[in-house]
Amino acid sequence: MKDVAARAGVGLKTVSRVVNEEPGVTPDTVARVQAAIDALGFRRNDSARLLRTRRTASVGLVLEDLADPFYAPLSRAVEDVARANGALLFTGSSAEDPRREQELVLAFCARRVDGLIVVPAGDDHRYLVPEIEAGVATVFVDRPAGRIDADMVLTDNAGGTRDGVAHLIAHGHRRIGFIGDQPGIHTAAERLRGYREAMADAGLTIRPEWYSMGPTNPERVRAVLASLLSGPEPVTALFAGNNRVTVTAVRVLSHHPHPVALVGFDDFELADLLDPPVSVVAQDSPGLGRSAAQLLFRRLEGGADAAPARLELPARLIARGSGEIPPSD
């Protein structure tokens, strides 16, 4: 900094203000200091800055799976907010493994991130209490924290599913199937609840064989669909509990001899170009990431003592064609 100050003909404090983008420096002086920085190849010493400010200007994001299309826009939204606040973002996948989630979270904490945004895989987050008490701001997104009070940003999964199933009922369906994810996952359980509520609201009884919860791999989904579509009274419509189920359902139904209505939770690429275009209940994935990151930085900027916040974003039904197919019998 002394070299920069000497070359630009200014004091050390002026160089500091320019480097840290503080006010009180004229544009001409900023340009002169910046020219000296460029000529000398000066880089701010972030290690020294950490010792002075006790902040690393970094945050960690733990997702279920970076390869899942749902998480890509969420991650990008978090990154945009972090960048606007002068922070770097570190990201990792838990692979829906609670132990892996804990390893990642504690690894980020060991590197002294200022805050964490976590899509939880586990249901017990008491291991994070010492970190939160030490000042690591933490926000849970998509699913709530387990056994601790913490900030969270969620989607109204039950309400979105209720709207999707009610849409199928409004188009004449009474035998509606539901295929969901693992029942221990918060979002999966909430979507099953929405399905049950929509059917009950319409005065419809759900047969036990009409719904199934479990892994969403194509083999299981195909087997469940084969069961739902067989027998003397097969379902005439299906609500798919996430985009992985929906994609497999589209493939199976394309070869089925009778049209079956379909609504899926979560939008996916090219859904509008299929025949018929797929009706979905769409989450605001970027909104989840943006809201979580904004809440995190509000905590870091002085809101640490406020009570934990719970934000719930609405889901939106997009009717494209597959959910409007009438019953074939």
GROMACS .gro file of C-alpha atoms in nm:
model
  329
    1MET     CA    1   0.000   0.000   0.000
    2LYS     CA    2   0.294   0.233   0.068
    3ASP     CA    3   0.419   0.171  -0.288
    4VAL     CA    4   0.074   0.245  -0.430
    5ALA     CA    5   0.041   0.561  -0.220
    6ALA     CA    6   0.384   0.685  -0.329
    7ARG     CA    7   0.318   0.619  -0.697
    8ALA     CA    8  -0.026   0.786  -0.686
    9GLY     CA    9   0.091   1.076  -0.470
   10VAL     CA   10  -0.169   1.017  -0.198
   11GLY     CA   11  -0.178   0.901   0.164
   12LEU     CA   12  -0.219   0.546   0.289
   13LYS     CA   13  -0.572   0.620   0.412
   14THR     CA   14  -0.675   0.726   0.062
   15VAL     CA   15  -0.544   0.400  -0.083
   16SER     CA   16  -0.735   0.210   0.185
   17ARG     CA   17  -1.056   0.394   0.100
   18VAL     CA   18  -1.020   0.317  -0.270
   19VAL     CA   19  -0.936  -0.051  -0.212
   20ASN     CA   20  -1.233  -0.093   0.023
   21GLU     CA   21  -1.466   0.114  -0.200
   22GLU     CA   22  -1.535   0.366   0.076
   23PRO     CA   23  -1.678   0.714   0.003
   24GLY     CA   24  -1.493   1.042   0.035
   25VAL     CA   25  -1.248   1.012  -0.255
   26THR     CA   26  -1.281   1.217  -0.575
   27PRO     CA   27  -1.315   1.031  -0.907
   28ASP     CA   28  -0.980   1.169  -1.030
   29THR     CA   29  -0.803   1.041  -0.720
   30VAL     CA   30  -0.973   0.703  -0.749
   31ALA     CA   31  -0.854   0.678  -1.110
   32ARG     CA   32  -0.498   0.772  -1.010
   33VAL     CA   33  -0.488   0.518  -0.727
   34GLN     CA   34  -0.641   0.249  -0.949
   35ALA     CA   35  -0.379   0.316  -1.216
   36ALA     CA   36  -0.105   0.273  -0.955
   37ILE     CA   37  -0.266  -0.052  -0.833
   38ASP     CA   38  -0.280  -0.187  -1.190
   39ALA     CA   39   0.081  -0.083  -1.264
   40LEU     CA   40   0.219  -0.241  -0.947
   41GLY     CA   41  -0.004  -0.550  -0.946
   42PHE     CA   42  -0.122  -0.474  -0.592
   43ARG     CA   43  -0.362  -0.724  -0.429
   44ARG     CA   44  -0.541  -0.671  -0.100
   45ASN     CA   45  -0.411  -0.894   0.183
   46ASP     CA   46  -0.728  -1.074   0.285
   47SER     CA   47  -0.550  -1.260   0.566
   48ALA     CA   48  -0.463  -0.930   0.731
   49ARG     CA   49  -0.815  -0.807   0.665
   50LEU     CA   50  -0.955  -1.117   0.838
   51LEU     CA   51  -0.747  -1.046   1.149
   52ARG     CA   52  -0.877  -0.690   1.159
   53THR     CA   53  -1.246  -0.747   1.077
   54ARG     CA   54  -1.294  -1.106   1.201
   55ARG     CA   55  -1.487  -1.168   0.877
   56THR     CA   56  -1.382  -1.379   0.576
   57ALA     CA   57  -1.637  -1.241   0.328
   58SER     CA   58  -1.736  -1.598   0.239
   59VAL     CA   59  -2.045  -1.814   0.285
   60GLY     CA   60  -2.110  -2.184   0.243
   61LEU     CA   61  -2.402  -2.346   0.057
   62VAL     CA   62  -2.487  -2.713   0.113
   63LEU     CA   63  -2.731  -2.863  -0.138
   64GLU     CA   64  -2.876  -3.208  -0.190
   65ASP     CA   65  -2.727  -3.247  -0.539
   66LEU     CA   66  -2.554  -2.987  -0.754
   67ALA     CA   67  -2.655  -3.186  -1.064
   68ASP     CA   68  -3.029  -3.157  -0.988
   69PRO     CA   69  -3.184  -2.894  -1.221
   70PHE     CA   70  -3.392  -2.760  -0.930
   71TYR     CA   71  -3.082  -2.648  -0.741
   72ALA     CA   72  -2.895  -2.477  -1.025
   73PRO     CA   73  -3.105  -2.155  -1.027
   74LEU     CA   74  -3.122  -2.160  -0.646
   75SER     CA   75  -2.743  -2.174  -0.624
   76ARG     CA   76  -2.702  -1.900  -0.884
   77ALA     CA   77  -2.940  -1.672  -0.693
   78VAL     CA   78  -2.741  -1.724  -0.371
   79GLU     CA   79  -2.420  -1.651  -0.560
   80ASP     CA   80  -2.562  -1.328  -0.705
   81VAL     CA   81  -2.664  -1.200  -0.360
   82ALA     CA   82  -2.328  -1.303  -0.213
   83ARG     CA   83  -2.141  -1.123  -0.490
   84ALA     CA   84  -2.350  -0.809  -0.439
   85ASN     CA   85  -2.242  -0.821  -0.074
   86GLY     CA   86  -1.875  -0.868  -0.161
   87ALA     CA   87  -1.863  -1.233  -0.053
   88LEU     CA   88  -1.742  -1.556  -0.212
   89LEU     CA   89  -1.965  -1.865  -0.222
   90PHE     CA   90  -1.845  -2.219  -0.149
   91THR     CA   91  -2.085  -2.498  -0.252
   92GLY     CA   92  -2.109  -2.872  -0.188
   93SER     CA   93  -2.355  -3.162  -0.224
   94SER     CA   94  -2.476  -3.377   0.064
   95ALA     CA   95  -2.614  -3.653  -0.164
   96GLU     CA   96  -2.909  -3.674   0.079
   97ASP     CA   97  -2.668  -3.819   0.339
   98PRO     CA   98  -2.693  -3.661   0.688
   99ARG     CA   99  -2.333  -3.753   0.770
  100ARG     CA  100  -2.207  -3.597   0.450
  101GLU     CA  101  -2.413  -3.285   0.524
  102GLN     CA  102  -2.253  -3.253   0.868
  103GLU     CA  103  -1.903  -3.309   0.727
  104LEU     CA  104  -1.953  -3.035   0.468
  105VAL     CA  105  -2.106  -2.788   0.712
  106LEU     CA  106  -1.828  -2.834   0.968
  107ALA     CA  107  -1.562  -2.818   0.694
  108PHE     CA  108  -1.700  -2.480   0.586
  109CYS     CA  109  -1.706  -2.366   0.949
  110ALA     CA  110  -1.343  -2.478   0.991
  111ARG     CA  111  -1.259  -2.246   0.703
  112ARG     CA  112  -1.435  -1.971   0.895
  113VAL     CA  113  -1.718  -1.886   0.658
  114ASP     CA  114  -1.929  -1.599   0.788
  115GLY     CA  115  -2.256  -1.779   0.721
  116LEU     CA  116  -2.421  -2.096   0.595
  117ILE     CA  117  -2.720  -2.177   0.376
  118VAL     CA  118  -2.821  -2.541   0.414
  119VAL     CA  119  -3.068  -2.766   0.233
  120PRO     CA  120  -3.087  -3.021   0.515
  121ALA     CA  121  -3.045  -3.392   0.456
  122GLY     CA  122  -3.071  -3.486   0.824
  123ASP     CA  123  -3.332  -3.417   1.091
  124ASP     CA  124  -3.100  -3.328   1.382
  125HIS     CA  125  -2.896  -3.009   1.355
  126ARG     CA  126  -2.792  -2.970   1.715
  127TYR     CA  127  -2.431  -3.018   1.599
  128LEU     CA  128  -2.457  -2.664   1.457
  129VAL     CA  129  -2.547  -2.495   1.787
  130PRO     CA  130  -2.184  -2.421   1.888
  131GLU     CA  131  -2.114  -2.270   1.545
  132ILE     CA  132  -2.426  -2.054   1.553
  133GLU     CA  133  -2.343  -1.939   1.907
  134ALA     CA  134  -1.994  -1.852   1.783
  135GLY     CA  135  -2.149  -1.616   1.527
  136VAL     CA  136  -2.194  -1.824   1.211
  137ALA     CA  137  -2.523  -1.699   1.062
  138THR     CA  138  -2.726  -1.996   0.936
  139VAL     CA  139  -3.035  -2.019   0.715
  140PHE     CA  140  -3.208  -2.342   0.613
  141VAL     CA  141  -3.374  -2.351   0.272
  142ASP     CA  142  -3.630  -2.583   0.107
  143ARG     CA  143  -3.663  -2.788   0.428
  144PRO     CA  144  -3.671  -2.687   0.796
  145ALA     CA  145  -3.392  -2.746   1.045
  146GLY     CA  146  -3.422  -3.041   1.281
  147ARG     CA  147  -3.435  -2.996   1.660
  148ILE     CA  148  -3.307  -2.637   1.661
  149ASP     CA  149  -3.470  -2.297   1.608
  150ALA     CA  150  -3.323  -2.132   1.300
  151ASP     CA  151  -3.409  -1.914   1.004
  152MET     CA  152  -3.573  -2.101   0.718
  153VAL     CA  153  -3.711  -2.030   0.371
  154LEU     CA  154  -3.958  -2.289   0.238
  155THR     CA  155  -4.205  -2.349  -0.042
  156ASP     CA  156  -4.572  -2.408   0.034
  157ASN     CA  157  -4.545  -2.771  -0.079
  158ALA     CA  158  -4.880  -2.880   0.063
  159GLY     CA  159  -5.064  -2.584  -0.087
  160GLY     CA  160  -4.905  -2.629  -0.429
  161THR     CA  161  -4.990  -2.997  -0.438
  162ARG     CA  162  -5.343  -2.925  -0.320
  163ASP     CA  163  -5.387  -2.686  -0.614
  164GLY     CA  164  -5.248  -2.941  -0.861
  165VAL     CA  165  -5.470  -3.224  -0.744
  166ALA     CA  166  -5.774  -2.994  -0.728
  167HIS     CA  167  -5.699  -2.904  -1.091
  168LEU     CA  168  -5.722  -3.272  -1.187
  169ILE     CA  169  -6.045  -3.309  -0.991
  170ALA     CA  170  -6.190  -3.004  -1.166
  171HIS     CA  171  -6.130  -3.179  -1.499
  172GLY     CA  172  -6.343  -3.475  -1.397
  173HIS     CA  173  -6.095  -3.714  -1.234
  174ARG     CA  174  -6.189  -3.915  -0.928
  175ARG     CA  175  -5.928  -4.193  -0.933
  176ILE     CA  176  -5.604  -3.998  -0.892
  177GLY     CA  177  -5.272  -4.161  -0.813
  178PHE     CA  178  -4.977  -4.007  -0.629
  179ILE     CA  179  -4.610  -4.110  -0.648
  180GLY     CA  180  -4.378  -3.934  -0.403
  181ASP     CA  181  -4.025  -3.937  -0.269
  182GLN     CA  182  -3.901  -4.090   0.057
  183PRO     CA  183  -4.159  -4.026   0.334
  184GLY     CA  184  -3.892  -3.901   0.576
  185ILE     CA  185  -3.814  -3.603   0.350
  186HIS     CA  186  -4.005  -3.296   0.465
  187THR     CA  187  -4.104  -3.180   0.115
  188ALA     CA  188  -4.225  -3.528   0.018
  189ALA     CA  189  -4.439  -3.559   0.332
  190GLU     CA  190  -4.589  -3.213   0.276
  191ARG     CA  191  -4.681  -3.297  -0.083
  192LEU     CA  192  -4.850  -3.618   0.028
  193ARG     CA  193  -5.043  -3.410   0.281
  194GLY     CA  194  -5.156  -3.173   0.004
  195TYR     CA  195  -5.277  -3.469  -0.204
  196ARG     CA  196  -5.477  -3.607   0.087
  197GLU     CA  197  -5.629  -3.267   0.166
  198ALA     CA  198  -5.736  -3.202  -0.194
  199MET     CA  199  -5.905  -3.541  -0.219
  200ALA     CA  200  -6.076  -3.494   0.118
  201ASP     CA  201  -6.193  -3.145   0.022
  202ALA     CA  202  -6.362  -3.297  -0.283
  203GLY     CA  203  -6.521  -3.574  -0.075
  204LEU     CA  204  -6.312  -3.842  -0.248
  205THR     CA  205  -6.185  -4.153  -0.071
  206ILE     CA  206  -5.823  -4.250  -0.134
  207ARG     CA  207  -5.753  -4.618  -0.179
  208PRO     CA  208  -5.424  -4.735  -0.024
  209GLU     CA  209  -5.302  -4.865  -0.361
  210TRP     CA  210  -5.338  -4.522  -0.521
  211TYR     CA  211  -5.033  -4.366  -0.359
  212SER     CA  212  -4.673  -4.474  -0.304
  213MET     CA  213  -4.375  -4.314  -0.131
  214GLY     CA  214  -4.013  -4.422  -0.178
  215PRO     CA  215  -3.702  -4.385  -0.393
  216THR     CA  216  -3.759  -4.197  -0.718
  217ASN     CA  217  -3.538  -4.413  -0.939
  218PRO     CA  218  -3.699  -4.503  -1.274
  219GLU     CA  219  -3.730  -4.875  -1.190
  220ARG     CA  220  -3.946  -4.818  -0.883
  221VAL     CA  221  -4.155  -4.547  -1.048
  222ARG     CA  222  -4.222  -4.771  -1.350
  223ALA     CA  223  -4.331  -5.056  -1.124
  224VAL     CA  224  -4.564  -4.833  -0.921
  225LEU     CA  225  -4.715  -4.686  -1.238
  226ALA     CA  226  -4.774  -5.033  -1.381
  227SER     CA  227  -4.973  -5.116  -1.068
  228LEU     CA  228  -5.169  -4.788  -1.072
  229LEU     CA  229  -5.264  -4.832  -1.437
  230SER     CA  230  -5.377  -5.194  -1.410
  231GLY     CA  231  -5.679  -5.369  -1.261
  232PRO     CA  232  -6.050  -5.318  -1.316
  233GLU     CA  233  -6.045  -4.955  -1.197
  234PRO     CA  234  -5.706  -4.799  -1.284
  235VAL     CA  235  -5.630  -4.439  -1.199
  236THR     CA  236  -5.720  -4.189  -1.470
  237ALA     CA  237  -5.480  -3.921  -1.349
  238LEU     CA  238  -5.145  -3.899  -1.172
  239PHE     CA  239  -4.980  -3.640  -0.952
  240ALA     CA  240  -4.600  -3.682  -0.963
  241GLY     CA  241  -4.424  -3.574  -0.645
  242ASN     CA  242  -4.110  -3.430  -0.807
  243ASN     CA  243  -3.946  -3.374  -1.145
  244ARG     CA  244  -3.765  -3.711  -1.144
  245VAL     CA  245  -4.097  -3.893  -1.102
  246THR     CA  246  -4.257  -3.673  -1.368
  247VAL     CA  247  -3.991  -3.751  -1.630
  248THR     CA  248  -4.029  -4.127  -1.579
  249ALA     CA  249  -4.409  -4.092  -1.587
  250VAL     CA  250  -4.392  -3.906  -1.919
  251ARG     CA  251  -4.191  -4.191  -2.069
  252VAL     CA  252  -4.430  -4.459  -1.940
  253LEU     CA  253  -4.750  -4.275  -2.030
  254SER     CA  254  -4.630  -4.208  -2.384
  255HIS     CA  255  -4.671  -4.583  -2.450
  256HIS     CA  256  -4.993  -4.631  -2.255
  257PRO     CA  257  -5.296  -4.719  -2.473
  258HIS     CA  258  -5.529  -4.473  -2.295
  259PRO     CA  259  -5.467  -4.107  -2.217
  260VAL     CA  260  -5.383  -4.038  -1.852
  261ALA     CA  261  -5.380  -3.688  -1.707
  262LEU     CA  262  -5.054  -3.580  -1.542
  263VAL     CA  263  -4.949  -3.294  -1.315
  264GLY     CA  264  -4.597  -3.288  -1.173
  265PHE     CA  265  -4.442  -3.095  -0.885
  266ASP     CA  266  -4.140  -2.892  -1.009
  267ASP     CA  267  -4.099  -2.763  -1.360
  268PHE     CA  268  -3.833  -2.911  -1.586
  269GLU     CA  269  -3.661  -2.824  -1.911
  270LEU     CA  270  -3.860  -2.883  -2.233
  271ALA     CA  271  -4.178  -2.966  -2.039
  272ASP     CA  272  -4.365  -2.717  -2.258
  273LEU     CA  273  -4.245  -2.882  -2.581
  274LEU     CA  274  -4.364  -3.235  -2.511
  275ASP     CA  275  -4.685  -3.379  -2.656
  276PRO     CA  276  -4.893  -3.299  -2.464
  277PRO     CA  277  -4.704  -3.023  -2.283
  278VAL     CA  278  -4.669  -3.113  -1.915
  279SER     CA  279  -4.872  -2.927  -1.654
  280VAL     CA  280  -4.668  -2.860  -1.340
  281VAL     CA  281  -4.671  -2.698  -0.999
  282ALA     CA  282  -4.363  -2.476  -1.021
  283GLN     CA  283  -4.153  -2.364  -0.729
  284ASP     CA  284  -3.969  -2.034  -0.732
  285SER     CA  285  -3.622  -2.186  -0.708
  286PRO     CA  286  -3.436  -1.857  -0.764
  287GLY     CA  287  -3.669  -1.691  -0.513
  288LEU     CA  288  -3.581  -1.952  -0.249
  289GLY     CA  289  -3.210  -1.891  -0.299
  290ARG     CA  290  -3.243  -1.514  -0.315
  291SER     CA  291  -3.463  -1.493  -0.004
  292ALA     CA  292  -3.234  -1.722   0.195
  293ALA     CA  293  -2.922  -1.527   0.098
  294GLN     CA  294  -3.083  -1.190   0.171
  295LEU     CA  295  -3.194  -1.317   0.512
  296LEU     CA  296  -2.841  -1.444   0.578
  297PHE     CA  297  -2.677  -1.110   0.499
  298ARG     CA  298  -2.933  -0.923   0.707
  299ARG     CA  299  -2.821  -1.139   0.998
  300LEU     CA  300  -2.457  -1.064   0.923
  301GLU     CA  301  -2.524  -0.692   0.902
  302GLY     CA  302  -2.660  -0.663   1.254
  303GLY     CA  303  -2.976  -0.871   1.283
  304ALA     CA  304  -2.822  -1.153   1.486
  305ASP     CA  305  -3.046  -1.100   1.789
  306ALA     CA  306  -3.381  -1.112   1.606
  307ALA     CA  307  -3.606  -1.414   1.651
  308PRO     CA  308  -3.570  -1.691   1.390
  309ALA     CA  309  -3.767  -1.612   1.075
  310ARG     CA  310  -3.979  -1.851   0.868
  311LEU     CA  311  -4.058  -1.747   0.511
  312GLU     CA  312  -4.287  -1.958   0.293
  313LEU     CA  313  -4.304  -1.888  -0.080
  314PRO     CA  314  -4.608  -1.993  -0.286
  315ALA     CA  315  -4.593  -2.253  -0.563
  316ARG     CA  316  -4.762  -2.181  -0.897
  317LEU     CA  317  -4.979  -2.412  -1.109
  318ILE     CA  318  -4.888  -2.394  -1.480
  319ALA     CA  319  -5.159  -2.559  -1.692
  320ARG     CA  320  -5.008  -2.667  -2.024
  321GLY     CA  321  -5.216  -2.962  -2.144
  322SER     CA  322  -5.133  -3.289  -1.971
  323GLY     CA  323  -5.327  -3.194  -1.659
  324GLU     CA  324  -5.636  -3.100  -1.859
  325ILE     CA  325  -5.690  -3.440  -2.025
  326PRO     CA  326  -6.040  -3.568  -1.924
  327PRO     CA  327  -6.097  -3.920  -1.789
  328SER     CA  328  -6.116  -4.182  -2.060
  329ASP     CA  329  -6.398  -4.366  -1.883
   0.00000   0.00000   0.00000
